[in-house]
Amino acid sequence: MSLRHAILVLLQDQEASGYDLAREFANSIGLVWNATHQQIYLELGKLSEQDMVRYRHVPQEGKPDKKLYSLTDAGRAELVRWLKKPAGPARIRDAFMVKVAGGALADTQVLLSELDTLAKQRRERLATFEALAQRLDESGRDENVYNYLTVRRGILDQRAWLQWAEEVRHSLEHRSADSTAS
Amino acid sequence: MSLRHAILVLLQDQEASGYDLAREFANSIGLVWNATHQQIYLELGKLSEQDMVRYRHVPQEGKPDKKLYSLTDAGRAELVRWLKKPAGPARIRDAFMVKVAGGALADTQVLLSELDTLAKQRRERLATFEALAQRLDESGRDENVYNYLTVRRGILDQRAWLQWAEEVRHSLEHRSADSTAS
DNA sequence: AAGTGCTGCGCAATCCGTTGTATACGCACT
DNA sequence: AGTGCGTATACAACGGATTGCGCAGCACTT
């Protein structure tokens, strides 16, 4: 249960609305921890009840009003406390990998086309991250170490996945050629 | 909601007890989809109510009795059906990565020691997977494609993570040397 | 003799997360 | 004029997942 801590981390740098956070969870941090907007608004509600964050109402023109949240001292303290104790193991739910494992019963063509779709997404992300890494590298290095390392993780992860995808394509195309021939 | 499908995939090859499945979820498949024994037993219960799996009671000596589950035709049909429709995006919850992102507030030494612990686990897994890959490679290649690809994913993933860990160590040790000196 | 760990199954409570629905306005496209 | 998209927040219902607890016997260590 540390969606709350992920939110606190994001609010550490800058104040943000629930909507802003949702976007960040869809991009950068999303590779590491995902959450939908409903979860985020709910958690922000709890956090502000517990005085870990505060918000100020910001009226806008042409757009709905928003609430900009920021950390309180209690929130920062909670974050520091959490950072000290060991993190639990990472958890993943990768349905596509489950499919590959059960591939013997699957239609190879279906798997291949899904692989393509996913590979495309990964390539896009990779490009985004590489651009981001370069920007971070140029403007101040040491100040952004933690952001930089996070982005690097994203890059290495995408590359590893894409390399694996190549192997899969090779194996499956080989297979489908066999079965087409027979 | 496809813990059920992960279970069906595992039962595709061989009959297994809930306990066996739990072990597999802690090892091989665990990298891709995780589940605890309570979840597994619960899901096996539902699956057998819905006639997707059947079980036979196997008394044992010196050990508790067990139930060996296997797929029914309905279960196999459900699996095939599921394999056809596109998988949702992968979801992850990696608390350690959240910590790195929030590293500015963290104690560098704590992060480094946690990194070591995780790296050790990853190295062990990597060794296990590499051994497994070699065995699969030797005994029949094409029959085990899907297992082989799954294991390959594990290998590439561990390697990417370990490479990243090197970068992190480098950056953080540099940092801690700075702060010690100042 | 007591503690620890492995094999094996399971219930109950609670919490987390997903999905569906709702509201509200402006802008762009068709 | 209608449809869809982006900004912005939020509730309700359901189902999935975690945590805590419990039982039971054998093997091995301390």
XYZ file of C-alpha atoms (C1' of nucleotides) in Angstrom:
424
model
C 0.000 0.000 0.000
C 2.217 2.747 -1.175
C 0.396 4.582 -3.842
C 0.382 7.244 -1.164
C 4.164 7.299 -1.131
C 4.401 7.517 -4.876
C 2.135 10.554 -4.688
C 4.220 12.083 -1.933
C 7.323 11.606 -4.058
C 5.714 13.405 -6.972
C 4.570 16.270 -4.783
C 8.036 16.598 -3.346
C 9.273 18.581 -6.323
C 6.245 20.661 -7.176
C 2.648 21.209 -6.296
C 0.234 19.479 -8.621
C -3.431 18.770 -9.173
C -4.931 15.308 -9.205
C -5.141 15.615 -12.927
C -1.452 16.482 -13.199
C -0.580 13.472 -11.099
C -2.729 11.226 -13.237
C -0.768 12.339 -16.284
C 2.515 11.626 -14.562
C 1.258 8.197 -13.609
C 0.407 7.615 -17.230
C 3.923 8.587 -18.325
C 7.134 8.654 -16.346
C 6.205 7.049 -13.046
C 3.715 4.819 -14.768
C 6.507 2.469 -15.762
C 7.150 1.836 -12.154
C 3.836 2.276 -10.467
C 0.465 2.671 -12.050
C -2.706 4.232 -10.860
C -5.869 5.601 -12.395
C -7.335 8.979 -11.647
C -10.037 7.586 -9.384
C -7.434 5.994 -7.178
C -5.431 9.183 -7.133
C -8.328 11.466 -6.170
C -9.341 9.050 -3.466
C -5.841 8.868 -2.062
C -5.426 12.631 -2.217
C -8.612 12.894 -0.198
C -7.268 10.567 2.459
C -3.882 12.254 2.484
C -5.396 15.662 3.037
C -7.628 14.338 5.820
C -4.494 13.037 7.486
C -2.712 16.361 6.968
C 0.004 14.861 4.817
C -0.863 17.228 2.002
C -2.680 20.529 1.766
C -4.328 22.142 -1.218
C -5.303 25.516 -2.460
C -8.225 26.160 -4.707
C -7.284 27.632 -8.066
C -10.096 29.056 -10.198
C -9.436 28.951 -13.916
C -10.991 30.510 -16.926
C -12.206 28.328 -19.730
C -11.248 25.297 -17.670
C -12.698 23.795 -14.519
C -11.238 24.972 -11.227
C -8.517 22.852 -9.772
C -6.932 21.983 -6.481
C -3.182 22.294 -6.294
C -1.755 19.951 -3.712
C 1.540 20.279 -1.900
C 3.362 18.438 0.855
C 2.994 19.355 4.500
C 5.753 18.748 7.025
C 3.899 15.688 8.225
C 3.775 14.424 4.662
C 7.470 14.953 4.173
C 8.156 13.227 7.483
C 6.041 10.264 6.458
C 7.924 10.055 3.185
C 11.283 10.080 4.936
C 10.083 7.394 7.335
C 8.932 5.216 4.446
C 12.152 5.694 2.509
C 14.076 4.191 5.388
C 12.319 0.876 5.628
C 13.032 -1.772 3.002
C 10.699 -1.875 0.038
C 8.720 -4.992 -0.664
C 9.458 -6.981 -3.799
C 8.212 -5.608 -7.103
C 4.945 -7.024 -8.363
C 3.969 -7.389 -11.962
C 0.938 -8.444 -13.947
C 1.946 -8.994 -17.519
C -0.866 -10.746 -19.337
C 0.989 -10.908 -22.618
C 3.823 -12.880 -21.037
C 1.308 -15.316 -19.627
C 0.045 -15.772 -23.154
C 3.487 -16.495 -24.500
C 4.000 -19.076 -21.790
C 0.769 -20.718 -22.835
C 1.609 -20.220 -26.488
C 1.270 -23.843 -27.442
C -2.492 -23.415 -27.544
C -2.437 -19.969 -29.104
C -2.700 -18.831 -32.673
C 0.783 -17.777 -33.704
C -0.521 -15.020 -35.955
C -2.494 -13.492 -33.123
C 0.551 -13.520 -30.887
C 2.708 -11.950 -33.560
C 0.323 -9.120 -34.239
C -0.036 -8.408 -30.553
C 3.715 -8.421 -30.262
C 3.880 -5.780 -32.973
C 1.396 -3.554 -31.204
C 3.302 -3.761 -27.959
C 6.642 -3.278 -29.666
C 5.377 -0.106 -31.262
C 4.334 1.292 -27.888
C 7.665 0.367 -26.397
C 9.568 2.032 -29.210
C 7.603 5.219 -28.708
C 8.287 5.198 -25.005
C 11.926 4.515 -25.637
C 12.146 7.564 -27.889
C 10.419 9.724 -25.277
C 12.754 8.550 -22.562
C 15.868 8.970 -24.629
C 14.898 12.533 -25.424
C 14.178 13.173 -21.763
C 17.476 11.647 -20.693
C 19.350 13.884 -23.047
C 17.625 16.984 -21.754
C 18.397 15.993 -18.187
C 21.969 15.278 -19.155
C 22.435 18.701 -20.688
C 20.740 20.860 -18.103
C 22.360 20.164 -14.732
C 23.519 16.612 -14.166
C 23.988 16.130 -10.487
C 20.854 17.952 -9.465
C 18.689 15.584 -11.430
C 20.447 12.347 -10.549
C 17.301 10.693 -9.256
C 15.171 11.704 -12.174
C 17.939 10.710 -14.495
C 18.301 7.269 -12.940
C 14.569 6.711 -13.129
C 14.574 7.556 -16.803
C 17.599 5.332 -17.398
C 15.666 2.463 -15.869
C 12.920 3.105 -18.358
C 15.333 3.117 -21.247
C 17.113 -0.086 -20.299
C 13.795 -1.759 -19.694
C 12.410 -0.845 -23.108
C 15.573 -1.955 -24.843
C 15.613 -5.303 -23.081
C 11.990 -5.854 -23.992
C 12.530 -4.950 -27.635
C 15.503 -7.261 -27.875
C 13.403 -10.049 -26.460
C 10.642 -9.223 -28.934
C 13.127 -9.790 -31.756
C 13.861 -13.245 -30.428
C 10.190 -14.014 -30.139
C 9.465 -12.860 -33.654
C 12.281 -14.949 -34.992
C 11.114 -18.077 -33.187
C 7.460 -17.637 -34.037
C 7.950 -16.763 -37.682
C 10.104 -19.817 -38.040
C 7.329 -21.837 -36.453
C 4.544 -20.419 -38.544
C 6.584 -21.040 -41.713
C 6.842 -24.672 -40.643
C 3.176 -25.104 -39.998
C 2.219 -23.312 -43.212
C 4.479 -25.648 -45.160
C 3.148 -28.826 -43.577
C -8.745 -10.632 -13.784
C -6.599 -13.327 -15.243
C -4.963 -15.122 -12.420
C -7.292 -17.841 -13.578
C -5.660 -17.880 -16.991
C -2.190 -18.016 -15.575
C -3.270 -21.058 -13.593
C -4.814 -22.647 -16.658
C -1.567 -22.105 -18.540
C 0.410 -23.826 -15.826
C -2.004 -26.750 -15.714
C -1.793 -27.098 -19.469
C 1.462 -29.036 -19.292
C 0.990 -31.064 -16.157
C -1.344 -31.644 -13.282
C -0.323 -29.857 -10.122
C -1.426 -29.151 -6.587
C -2.147 -25.702 -5.243
C 1.123 -25.898 -3.432
C 2.989 -26.763 -6.628
C 1.403 -23.797 -8.349
C 2.328 -21.512 -5.488
C 5.955 -22.546 -5.922
C 5.804 -21.863 -9.634
C 4.322 -18.469 -8.946
C 7.210 -17.798 -6.610
C 9.739 -18.757 -9.300
C 9.328 -18.890 -13.053
C 5.916 -17.368 -13.639
C 6.332 -15.119 -10.661
C 8.414 -12.767 -12.781
C 5.424 -12.170 -14.919
C 2.455 -12.644 -12.681
C 2.436 -13.046 -8.958
C 0.018 -14.617 -6.586
C 0.037 -15.936 -3.065
C -1.204 -19.341 -2.004
C -4.469 -17.974 -0.620
C -5.324 -16.449 -3.942
C -4.391 -19.639 -5.722
C -6.458 -21.939 -3.512
C -9.409 -19.599 -3.810
C -9.138 -19.450 -7.560
C -8.724 -23.215 -7.840
C -11.919 -23.541 -5.845
C -13.795 -21.280 -8.222
C -12.296 -22.950 -11.273
C -13.355 -26.369 -10.117
C -16.880 -25.134 -9.326
C -17.052 -23.873 -12.886
C -15.717 -27.165 -14.236
C -12.656 -25.591 -15.772
C -10.423 -27.885 -13.743
C -10.914 -31.195 -11.974
C -8.886 -32.725 -9.191
C -8.086 -36.085 -7.739
C -7.290 -36.648 -4.122
C -3.822 -38.045 -3.533
C -3.055 -39.391 -0.066
C 0.587 -39.187 0.906
C 2.706 -40.691 3.631
C 4.669 -38.416 5.894
C 3.123 -35.446 4.124
C -0.370 -34.014 4.083
C -2.713 -35.294 1.389
C -2.938 -33.196 -1.711
C -5.264 -32.442 -4.567
C -3.822 -32.749 -8.034
C -5.591 -30.453 -10.441
C -5.809 -30.823 -14.186
C -7.542 -29.052 -17.045
C -10.962 -30.070 -18.287
C -12.074 -29.525 -21.870
C -14.030 -26.487 -20.735
C -10.899 -25.139 -19.091
C -8.849 -25.640 -22.213
C -11.581 -23.981 -24.285
C -11.635 -20.994 -21.939
C -7.882 -20.718 -22.215
C -8.015 -20.766 -26.013
C -10.746 -18.149 -25.974
C -8.695 -15.905 -23.701
C -5.551 -16.316 -25.768
C -7.339 -14.862 -28.755
C -8.367 -11.564 -27.272
C -5.742 -8.876 -26.786
C -4.060 -8.707 -23.412
C -4.316 -5.555 -21.356
C -1.178 -3.534 -20.702
C 1.303 -4.829 -18.168
C 1.045 -3.354 -14.699
C 3.834 -2.973 -12.204
C 4.307 -1.939 -8.614
C 7.965 -1.444 -7.922
C 8.386 0.244 -4.575
C 12.141 0.403 -4.818
C 11.947 2.405 -8.023
C 9.588 4.838 -6.342
C 12.225 5.259 -3.663
C 14.913 6.012 -6.186
C 12.681 8.615 -7.789
C 12.226 10.202 -4.376
C 15.890 9.716 -3.576
C 16.570 13.346 -2.834
C 15.045 12.860 0.609
C 16.490 9.423 1.189
C 19.612 8.276 2.949
C 22.043 7.266 0.219
C 23.532 4.493 2.344
C 20.124 2.936 2.893
C 19.430 2.998 -0.825
C 22.778 1.456 -1.632
C 22.372 -1.395 0.793
C 18.907 -2.099 -0.484
C 20.261 -2.062 -3.990
C 22.796 -4.705 -2.986
C 20.139 -6.941 -1.524
C 18.020 -6.723 -4.641
C 21.014 -7.187 -6.917
C 21.933 -10.370 -5.090
C 18.447 -11.774 -5.636
C 18.536 -10.814 -9.271
C 21.910 -12.471 -9.774
C 20.619 -15.668 -8.241
C 17.589 -15.652 -10.456
C 19.714 -14.951 -13.460
C 21.870 -17.987 -12.707
C 18.784 -20.165 -12.288
C 17.325 -18.980 -15.556
C 20.535 -19.370 -17.466
C 20.866 -22.936 -16.272
C 17.265 -23.587 -17.211
C 17.711 -22.048 -20.639
C 20.666 -24.264 -21.325
C 18.786 -27.382 -20.335
C 15.874 -26.395 -22.570
C 18.272 -25.659 -25.368
C 19.900 -29.063 -25.151
C 16.835 -31.248 -24.756
C 14.501 -30.576 -27.688
C 14.466 -27.025 -28.949
C 11.314 -26.565 -30.918
C 9.069 -28.387 -28.509
C 9.932 -26.014 -25.716
C 9.844 -22.765 -27.655
C 7.318 -21.147 -25.366
C 9.052 -22.156 -22.195
C 12.330 -21.139 -23.706
C 11.048 -17.707 -24.678
C 9.607 -17.172 -21.232
C 12.928 -18.002 -19.662
C 14.743 -15.759 -22.129
C 12.510 -12.910 -21.026
C 13.575 -13.570 -17.471
C 17.233 -13.551 -18.424
C 17.108 -10.327 -20.411
C 15.127 -8.675 -17.667
C 17.601 -9.591 -14.955
C 20.531 -8.451 -17.069
C 18.926 -5.109 -17.826
C 18.178 -4.573 -14.167
C 21.699 -5.471 -13.086
C 23.177 -3.136 -15.656
C 20.974 -0.362 -14.345
C 22.025 -1.205 -10.798
C 25.633 -0.606 -11.820
C 24.739 2.846 -13.042
C 22.888 3.583 -9.839
C 25.757 2.416 -7.685
C 28.153 4.543 -9.643
C 26.025 7.656 -9.320
C 25.211 7.183 -5.668
C 28.727 6.320 -4.550
C 29.951 9.404 -6.318
C 27.318 11.393 -4.463
C 28.040 9.924 -1.050
C 31.774 10.533 -1.548
C 30.946 14.183 -2.215
C 28.786 14.591 0.845
C 31.289 12.770 3.054
C 34.041 15.053 1.863
C 32.116 18.260 2.377
C 12.999 -30.412 24.348
C 12.086 -26.502 21.743
C 12.482 -24.072 17.650
C 12.505 -23.718 12.660
C 11.177 -24.964 8.115
C 8.779 -27.637 4.628
C 4.580 -29.695 2.839
C -0.297 -28.962 2.321
C -4.874 -26.920 2.740
C -8.216 -23.337 3.978
C -11.399 -19.180 6.108
C -12.336 -14.284 7.227
C -11.700 -9.422 7.248
C -10.153 -5.742 5.224
C -8.037 -3.118 1.896
C -6.838 -1.995 -2.816
C -8.123 -1.406 -7.521
C -11.072 -1.452 -11.522
C -15.095 -0.179 -13.960
C -19.023 2.484 -14.662
C -21.251 6.647 -14.184
C -21.759 11.714 -13.476
C -21.021 16.712 -14.104
C -19.349 20.854 -16.565
C -17.320 23.874 -19.932
C -14.611 25.129 -24.038
C -12.651 23.994 -28.436
C -12.182 21.715 -32.776
C -13.838 18.990 -36.292
C -17.554 17.130 -39.440
C -26.047 20.744 -34.686
C -23.777 16.928 -33.089
C -19.683 14.335 -31.804
C -15.556 13.839 -29.655
C -11.587 15.405 -26.993
C -9.163 17.789 -23.173
C -9.393 19.678 -18.455
C -10.978 18.732 -13.820
C -13.179 16.301 -9.922
C -15.800 12.719 -7.657
C -19.096 8.722 -6.014
C -20.693 3.893 -5.976
C -20.346 -0.957 -6.712
C -18.025 -4.843 -7.339
C -14.262 -7.926 -7.584
C -9.487 -8.849 -6.854
C -5.621 -8.998 -3.603
C -3.332 -8.776 0.849
C -2.950 -9.862 5.634
C -3.877 -12.418 9.564
C -5.067 -16.576 11.464
C -5.513 -21.692 11.949
C -4.601 -26.693 11.503
C -1.406 -30.794 10.979
C 2.530 -33.836 10.746
C 7.366 -34.823 9.640
C 12.363 -33.659 9.464
C 16.160 -31.360 10.968
C 18.755 -28.441 13.831
C 20.144 -26.145 18.272
